[in-house]
Amino acid sequence: MTDTDRVRHRDTKTAFYLFTQQKLPACKPVLTPAWVITIFLFTGFIFIPLGLVTLRASRSVIEIVERYDTECVPEPFRIDKVSYIQDDSIPKNCSLFLKVHKYMKAPIYIYYQLDNYYQNHRRYVKSRSDQQLLNGQKYQATSSCQPVEFNNARPIVPCGLIAWSLFNDTFTFIRERAELKVNRKNIAWKSDRDHKFGKNVYPSNFQNGTLIGGGKLNPRIPLSDQEDLIVWMRTSALPSFRKLYGRIEEDLDADDVVLVQLMNNYNTYSFGGKKKLVLSTSSWLGGKNDFFGLACVFVGSSSLILAIVFMLLHLKFQR
Amino acid sequence: MKRFVYINDDESSQELYCDNRISNRKYTVLNFLPKNLWEQFSRFMNQYFLLIACLQLWSLITPVNPASTWGPLIFIFAVSASKEAWDDYNRYLSDKKANEKHIWVVRQGIRKHIQAQDIHVGNIVWLRENDEVPCDLVLIGTSDTQGLCYVETAALDGETDLKTRVIPSACMGMDFELLHKIKGVIECPNPDKDIRRFDANLRLFPPFIDNDLCPLTIKNTLLQSCYLRNTEWACGVAVYTGNETKLGMSRGIPEPKLTAMDAMIDKLTGAIFVFQIVVVMVLGIAGNVWKDTEARKQWYVLYPIEGPWYELLVIPLRFELLCSIMIPISIKVSLDLVKSLYAKFIDWDSEMIDQDTGIPSHATNTAISEDLGQVEYILTDKTGTLTENRMIFRRCCISGIFYGNESGDALKDVKLLNAVAGSSPDVVRFLTVMAICNTVIPIKSKTGAILYKAQSQDEDALVNAAARLHMVYVNKNANILEIRFNGSVIQYEVLETLEFTSDRKRMSVVVKDCQNGKIVLLSKGADEAILPYAYAGQQTRALVEAVEQYAQLGLRTLCLAWRELKEDEYQEWSLMFKEASSTLVDREWRIAEVCQRLEHDFEVLGVTAIEDRLQDGVPETIETLRKAGINFWMLTGDKQNTAIQIALSCNFISPEPKGQLLLIDGKTEGEVCRSLERVLLTMRITSSEPKDVAFVVDGWALEIALKHYRKAFTELAILSRTAICCRVTPSQKAQLVELLKSCDYRTLAIGDGGNDVRMIQQADIGVGISGREGLQAARAADYSIGKFRFLKRLILVHGRYSYNRTAFLSQYSFYKSLVICFIQIFFSFISGVSGTSLFNSVSLMAYNVFYTSVPVLVSVLDKDLSEGTVMQHPQILVYCQAGRLLNPSTFAGWFGRSLFHLIVAAGMGPVLALKYFRYTYRPSKINALQQAERMGGPILSLGNIEPQPRLMEKEVSPLSITQPKNRNPVYEPLLSDSPNSTRRSFGSGAPFDFFQSQSRLSSSYSRNCKDN
């Protein structure tokens, strides 16, 4: 045995040698009937219960959805809703009655829902300045905020289309003449409040210009405490979305009637968007959403069916 | 154009010609960046990426941070640029080392030590033993009194034997002092790269000797990069310097080869590009329409009433950028990476190390491994490739008596030994020719044994055999040869050497017997170059028979001949020869003509037969590769019978009942045409029968066929799975490769000698065997292997895996970028067709690099079947050959998969089900083998794929040339879950034929051939 042979023999076991010879150990799953049927059965047995559990959780959530954009326009103005909403002289208050069908356990989340509203439009998404939201007037490079960037040659704080178009309908809830307590704190992400919006940034010149968009902000409250704004500025990915307004921290009983007094300020009439008010309880899985449960049940049952089909095929054509 | 070199003239030529600064560099410091960038951007893909990156700088349209494109782009460019720069720097270093070497040069009559780069044309350069020659020199003086010196030319042509170089006659006998003062002019051609030719003249100026023109040949030169051996010193005049030397001129970067797969990927990229443009146009128009109808109503978007002039372009351009990732940058990076890994696997493979020499296989070209898996034709040399090229003298026939028939070894034949002992005149003359009619140099080693340095293996065998028969070639001292026969020493003076050329097919020496002053011409050569020139009365019947008989046995034959010359005949001829050797134009041809005048009226002494043994494992390798559907052609310079014998012994063709050998011959156009027609007819008839039909053609008929009947010959080439071409020249070999390539076949050429270099370079894949004929072929080749049998592993294992892996990786790269692109497109419909990106820059980049590129690179270790299974069932290679794993239809499968995965995120279940369905009820052969491998049981017989009848389509329309997609009418996607393949697999309830695809297979072979 020569030296090189010896070296080679010693090396044959090392991983690098095996790698160079393309002989690393590997597993090669081969699609044998037993294996495939087992996999499918297994998937079925995992996914069907999972789906059923989540579906149940989703179904346990109680939701009240009320569309109010049309009803809150007084009868005479319904022909030209846009001019109604744009006319500041007409009072915009409006009342709704919500009937509670089932017992709703606190906390009850209040959402407003907008349909056909493109918060994901490119012009819209880009029109903000994260740096300015954090640092305020100190931060001057706000070109991304166009076209709502300056007011009297000073950057608007907060600048950009998103802030400018802030949703400004307000809701108060009354049950049996007593106003329900609505908690409007802690509705935004904590990380947003702490790290994205400045504690010393005040919206001093917001909505002062010629173009008035949506809601106004209290110039004495720093941005980090303007939770409505923070919620609004987390733009939605879909054109139909809900945003959290507040929490009712009392239980609602079945057959309770809740009177909602709202200010219908926000213009969705020019582009035919819908506005809805949503009251919803929550489960361990969050709000009411059947998709995940249904998907799981679908995947599980289809695998189960496939497993059975394969089993029958396998029995019939023994190969 | 000529060049005049004035010897030792310090001024005149300095300006005219470059100095001896060698530069192999491609770039300089200044032009590196522009030149390198220009080269990189001459590729379409790179232009595309640059355009996208530039567009992204416009913030109005960019969906993502420009850094996400610029980063990878700059990275790619930096990597390839720094690779180039590193290579170039290494070249610079080695150049610098060579340039700064100290060399003795005569300046103003005094010998000085200067750097090699300061040598100028015309300088006299002094070399010592074992020095490397710094530039091309004309030898003018050596330490040897006869004006000889020895050089090793391994670096130049790979031949390891020593070659003799001689000083021109005009400089003969000059002493040391004189050489410093020599003046003269050398008239030589402009620099070229032919290292076998140097046609020049030397004229020395008075007072030096005479004023005669003295012819110079390659024999009088020392070429750059050779080494001076066995000679104390030598000096010469620099004629070519720097990059103008023979070596410098022959250096060149060969055209990069493109694999069939790369071409396919480029095509698919083009298709994706078109698809992308369509998507962009549709979405762009939709976006603009939506903007005008809807977005203007959405007050919160605040569209200006009047936009800038380019407003209409903004949305389409945004989509262009969104969709730009459809053509992934990562594909280029990952393919480059894995390709170099494939090459490394070949280098590393311990089963492809030549055990005799310990030399591993080597992939010089790292980019074409996939092509190995798609080889359809192998063109192989015979000598040294199929055979060992270790020549052994076996038999001989001297004046009608056959020696060595019983034992198979003439050296042990008592009859011959007796004849030698008895000094039978015929035998003595025969042995004399064997011993001295050659260019062998005997070297006495320290132990006293004589070693022969021979350029050709045949000569080596003959000289050694003669020595065993007591005719020992002892010494060569300048022109005086010494041989020892039965104890007595005989001396001959070599007057002329008429060298071997492949056209003349013989070599001769003119020697003068020092004892009696007789002048004799000794010749040896191929039978057809000797026998016709025998003197009128000689009976050559017995010799012809001998040649036939030996060729039947697969032996190489040489005829030895002899003629006594009269003094005046020789003198007359000698003048002509001298004149011919000093011509500058067509020297070779003129010399051949003059030689012809001497080489006639031979007395043919006999025939020698030399055996060249087959290499180990050649028949098995050929059989396995043939089963894999690869066709073999043998191209050899040897004679027909020998070639056929070798072919039979290595399974190349089958013997009579099973096989049939058709002959194409003829000396005139008409004859060749008729025999070609006949063969073609037979071929057409037998193509349906399971019979191995092969044709044999010799160089002469081939020449005519290629010139006048190219179309018919092409058809024949397509019909025939086997062919033997004998007596072919290197350029004909290259022509045949070209012919097959023009029919759209993937060709692999394998050879070992300098005569195979052209064929190797011409073929899609060139494989060189690092054998005994030097390294020339191995250097020019893309792959060099030690033995022919490694070819099996190279193709079936490395080629196949490389193909499979690249097929997966390239399609996967497109798939993963299509998936994310489809998501973006889908999202654009619910974001007002405004071109919003769903993902932010960081996520996109992370997806492209960390989630989907790096982990998937591990797939280069994938093996669908184990090596053993592939070797056992080489038929499986058909999948690669026919390009079944990467073609528009599999690509469509991946495309569909990406669409499917957009919709169904949890898509694995159905995919698995479909895969299983196909796997169980409609398995491809690969699946069948996988199953068998897994079960570990006896592997089901796969059945042979019978030689596919490859029908040439009757009317070869010119259109079909441009439509290579006609080539494979049915692509069967292997990816069983690709939608179109599964649809097929559901339909058939009929008994699942193991090789249902058989008919399809064969139809895929009915390819069109380019009409030319």
Tab-separated table of C-alpha atoms in Angstrom, chain B residues 498-706:
chain	number	residue	atom	x	y	z
B	498	LEU	CA	13.479	12.654	-45.806
B	499	GLU	CA	11.026	13.162	-43.040
B	500	PHE	CA	7.682	11.566	-42.535
B	501	THR	CA	4.675	13.574	-43.529
B	502	SER	CA	1.116	12.411	-43.443
B	503	ASP	CA	0.805	13.043	-47.162
B	504	ARG	CA	3.813	11.006	-48.207
B	505	LYS	CA	3.132	8.345	-45.605
B	506	ARG	CA	6.733	7.209	-45.610
B	507	MET	CA	10.089	8.370	-44.421
B	508	SER	CA	13.520	7.689	-45.779
B	509	VAL	CA	17.117	8.267	-44.924
B	510	VAL	CA	20.051	8.412	-47.280
B	511	VAL	CA	23.118	6.945	-45.644
B	512	LYS	CA	26.619	6.251	-46.698
B	513	ASP	CA	28.239	3.075	-45.543
B	514	CYS	CA	31.503	4.213	-43.973
B	515	GLN	CA	33.251	0.948	-44.827
B	516	ASN	CA	32.660	0.730	-48.531
B	517	GLY	CA	31.336	4.196	-49.344
B	518	LYS	CA	28.139	2.899	-50.869
B	519	ILE	CA	25.202	5.254	-50.717
B	520	VAL	CA	21.918	3.654	-49.786
B	521	LEU	CA	18.379	4.870	-49.515
B	522	LEU	CA	16.451	3.279	-46.668
B	523	SER	CA	12.687	3.705	-46.547
B	524	LYS	CA	9.826	2.630	-44.442
B	525	GLY	CA	6.204	3.472	-44.811
B	526	ALA	CA	2.645	2.401	-45.341
B	527	ASP	CA	2.160	-0.363	-47.875
B	528	GLU	CA	0.448	1.837	-50.433
B	529	ALA	CA	3.286	4.305	-50.183
B	530	ILE	CA	5.998	1.688	-50.717
B	531	LEU	CA	4.727	-1.263	-52.717
B	532	PRO	CA	3.733	0.639	-55.867
B	533	TYR	CA	7.259	1.966	-56.062
B	534	ALA	CA	8.986	-1.376	-56.012
B	535	TYR	CA	11.364	-2.026	-58.903
B	536	ALA	CA	9.822	-3.459	-61.980
B	537	GLY	CA	10.747	-7.093	-61.548
B	538	GLN	CA	9.933	-7.582	-57.884
B	539	GLN	CA	7.239	-9.987	-56.858
B	540	THR	CA	5.134	-8.131	-54.335
B	541	ARG	CA	2.398	-10.745	-54.100
B	542	ALA	CA	3.767	-12.304	-50.947
B	543	LEU	CA	4.203	-8.903	-49.376
B	544	VAL	CA	0.678	-7.846	-50.180
B	545	GLU	CA	-0.531	-11.056	-48.642
B	546	ALA	CA	1.555	-10.438	-45.571
B	547	VAL	CA	0.134	-6.977	-45.189
B	548	GLU	CA	-3.382	-8.329	-45.563
B	549	GLN	CA	-2.810	-11.092	-43.109
B	550	TYR	CA	-1.293	-8.853	-40.476
B	551	ALA	CA	-3.997	-6.273	-40.878
B	552	GLN	CA	-6.547	-9.018	-40.364
B	553	LEU	CA	-4.996	-9.610	-36.995
B	554	GLY	CA	-5.314	-5.956	-36.127
B	555	LEU	CA	-1.613	-5.287	-36.392
B	556	ARG	CA	-0.057	-2.133	-37.757
B	557	THR	CA	2.096	-2.854	-40.736
B	558	LEU	CA	5.044	-1.025	-42.188
B	559	CYS	CA	6.902	-1.950	-45.333
B	560	LEU	CA	10.651	-1.613	-45.296
B	561	ALA	CA	12.548	-0.954	-48.486
B	562	TRP	CA	16.048	-0.248	-49.700
B	563	ARG	CA	17.787	0.994	-52.772
B	564	GLU	CA	21.394	1.516	-53.618
B	565	LEU	CA	22.140	4.906	-55.105
B	566	LYS	CA	24.849	5.817	-57.499
B	567	GLU	CA	27.151	8.585	-56.422
B	568	ASP	CA	26.220	10.954	-59.258
B	569	GLU	CA	22.517	10.256	-58.927
B	570	TYR	CA	22.718	11.224	-55.306
B	571	GLN	CA	24.790	14.337	-55.990
B	572	GLU	CA	22.347	15.539	-58.605
B	573	TRP	CA	19.366	14.894	-56.384
B	574	SER	CA	21.080	16.426	-53.400
B	575	LEU	CA	21.319	19.760	-55.177
B	576	MET	CA	17.641	19.694	-55.997
B	577	PHE	CA	16.812	18.771	-52.448
B	578	LYS	CA	18.897	21.597	-51.110
B	579	GLU	CA	17.205	24.046	-53.382
B	580	ALA	CA	13.781	22.733	-52.459
B	581	SER	CA	14.595	22.991	-48.790
B	582	SER	CA	15.511	26.622	-49.129
B	583	THR	CA	12.373	27.749	-50.878
B	584	LEU	CA	10.217	30.035	-48.862
B	585	VAL	CA	6.865	29.289	-50.405
B	586	ASP	CA	5.297	25.855	-50.531
B	587	ARG	CA	8.400	24.299	-49.183
B	588	GLU	CA	6.679	21.210	-47.930
B	589	TRP	CA	5.139	20.504	-51.266
B	590	ARG	CA	8.378	21.106	-53.141
B	591	ILE	CA	10.281	18.802	-50.836
B	592	ALA	CA	7.684	16.103	-51.272
B	593	GLU	CA	8.076	16.436	-54.989
B	594	VAL	CA	11.837	16.145	-54.825
B	595	CYS	CA	11.650	13.190	-52.464
B	596	GLN	CA	9.416	11.451	-54.930
B	597	ARG	CA	12.275	11.548	-57.428
B	598	LEU	CA	14.453	9.490	-55.179
B	599	GLU	CA	11.920	7.163	-53.676
B	600	HIS	CA	11.239	4.735	-56.466
B	601	ASP	CA	12.520	1.426	-57.754
B	602	PHE	CA	12.661	0.133	-54.231
B	603	GLU	CA	13.767	-3.279	-53.350
B	604	VAL	CA	11.114	-4.078	-50.793
B	605	LEU	CA	12.672	-6.070	-47.988
B	606	GLY	CA	9.707	-7.055	-45.982
B	607	VAL	CA	6.867	-6.130	-43.712
B	608	THR	CA	6.845	-5.503	-40.007
B	609	ALA	CA	3.777	-5.934	-37.874
B	610	ILE	CA	3.373	-4.040	-34.661
B	611	GLU	CA	0.721	-4.677	-32.135
B	612	ASP	CA	-1.100	-1.931	-30.393
B	613	ARG	CA	-3.085	-3.389	-27.538
B	614	LEU	CA	-6.604	-2.350	-26.654
B	615	GLN	CA	-7.017	-0.349	-23.492
B	616	ASP	CA	-8.778	-1.949	-20.552
B	617	GLY	CA	-12.512	-1.811	-20.605
B	618	VAL	CA	-12.887	-0.408	-24.087
B	619	PRO	CA	-15.402	-2.976	-25.387
B	620	GLU	CA	-17.566	-2.670	-22.267
B	621	THR	CA	-17.482	1.102	-22.428
B	622	ILE	CA	-18.503	1.155	-26.039
B	623	GLU	CA	-21.273	-1.333	-25.422
B	624	THR	CA	-22.643	0.582	-22.460
B	625	LEU	CA	-22.577	3.890	-24.211
B	626	ARG	CA	-24.108	2.385	-27.298
B	627	LYS	CA	-26.949	1.121	-25.122
B	628	ALA	CA	-27.343	4.623	-23.850
B	629	GLY	CA	-28.242	5.567	-27.381
B	630	ILE	CA	-24.956	7.123	-28.291
B	631	ASN	CA	-23.602	6.537	-31.757
B	632	PHE	CA	-19.960	5.909	-32.392
B	633	TRP	CA	-17.750	6.918	-35.238
B	634	MET	CA	-14.169	5.896	-35.434
B	635	LEU	CA	-11.881	8.271	-37.223
B	636	THR	CA	-8.395	7.010	-37.694
B	637	GLY	CA	-5.382	7.637	-39.794
B	638	ASP	CA	-4.687	3.937	-39.856
B	639	LYS	CA	-5.456	1.632	-42.729
B	640	GLN	CA	-8.802	0.085	-43.346
B	641	ASN	CA	-8.119	-3.504	-42.340
B	642	THR	CA	-6.424	-2.586	-39.118
B	643	ALA	CA	-9.237	-0.219	-38.276
B	644	ILE	CA	-11.872	-2.866	-38.937
B	645	GLN	CA	-10.000	-5.426	-36.863
B	646	ILE	CA	-9.719	-3.075	-33.938
B	647	ALA	CA	-13.351	-2.148	-34.379
B	648	LEU	CA	-14.358	-5.798	-34.224
B	649	SER	CA	-12.265	-6.519	-31.195
B	650	CYS	CA	-13.706	-3.659	-29.206
B	651	ASN	CA	-17.389	-4.255	-29.931
B	652	PHE	CA	-17.448	-1.323	-32.219
B	653	ILE	CA	-19.071	-3.364	-34.946
B	654	SER	CA	-20.581	-6.808	-34.744
B	655	PRO	CA	-19.291	-9.755	-36.771
B	656	GLU	CA	-21.122	-10.993	-39.850
B	657	PRO	CA	-24.433	-12.603	-38.975
B	658	LYS	CA	-25.451	-9.854	-36.613
B	659	GLY	CA	-23.755	-6.960	-38.206
B	660	GLN	CA	-23.107	-5.815	-41.661
B	661	LEU	CA	-20.288	-3.737	-42.915
B	662	LEU	CA	-20.771	-1.623	-45.971
B	663	LEU	CA	-17.894	-0.246	-47.893
B	664	ILE	CA	-17.645	3.040	-49.642
B	665	ASP	CA	-14.660	3.262	-51.872
B	666	GLY	CA	-13.598	4.339	-55.273
B	667	LYS	CA	-10.968	6.526	-56.704
B	668	THR	CA	-13.089	8.630	-58.994
B	669	GLU	CA	-16.206	10.664	-58.483
B	670	GLY	CA	-18.337	8.185	-60.349
B	671	GLU	CA	-17.175	5.186	-58.379
B	672	VAL	CA	-17.629	6.914	-55.087
B	673	CYS	CA	-21.051	8.087	-56.112
B	674	ARG	CA	-22.163	4.627	-57.104
B	675	SER	CA	-20.905	2.975	-53.966
B	676	LEU	CA	-22.418	5.711	-51.860
B	677	GLU	CA	-25.793	5.189	-53.486
B	678	ARG	CA	-25.549	1.478	-52.984
B	679	VAL	CA	-24.685	1.796	-49.323
B	680	LEU	CA	-27.448	4.288	-48.813
B	681	LEU	CA	-29.952	1.948	-50.370
B	682	THR	CA	-28.867	-0.938	-48.179
B	683	MET	CA	-29.025	1.304	-45.166
B	684	ARG	CA	-32.589	2.363	-45.918
B	685	ILE	CA	-33.687	-1.214	-46.329
B	686	THR	CA	-32.000	-2.567	-43.249
B	687	SER	CA	-32.842	0.323	-41.007
B	688	SER	CA	-35.975	-1.485	-39.922
B	689	GLU	CA	-34.149	-4.705	-39.139
B	690	PRO	CA	-32.402	-5.179	-35.833
B	691	LYS	CA	-29.050	-5.392	-37.443
B	692	ASP	CA	-25.954	-3.403	-36.736
B	693	VAL	CA	-25.091	-1.804	-39.984
B	694	ALA	CA	-21.940	0.191	-40.241
B	695	PHE	CA	-20.134	1.776	-43.107
B	696	VAL	CA	-16.481	2.127	-43.801
B	697	VAL	CA	-15.025	4.906	-45.797
B	698	ASP	CA	-11.465	5.827	-46.496
B	699	GLY	CA	-9.959	9.262	-46.640
B	700	TRP	CA	-9.889	9.489	-50.377
B	701	ALA	CA	-13.511	8.507	-50.909
B	702	LEU	CA	-14.472	10.720	-48.018
B	703	GLU	CA	-12.807	13.667	-49.645
B	704	ILE	CA	-14.850	13.137	-52.794
B	705	ALA	CA	-18.040	12.403	-50.907
B	706	LEU	CA	-17.767	15.495	-48.802
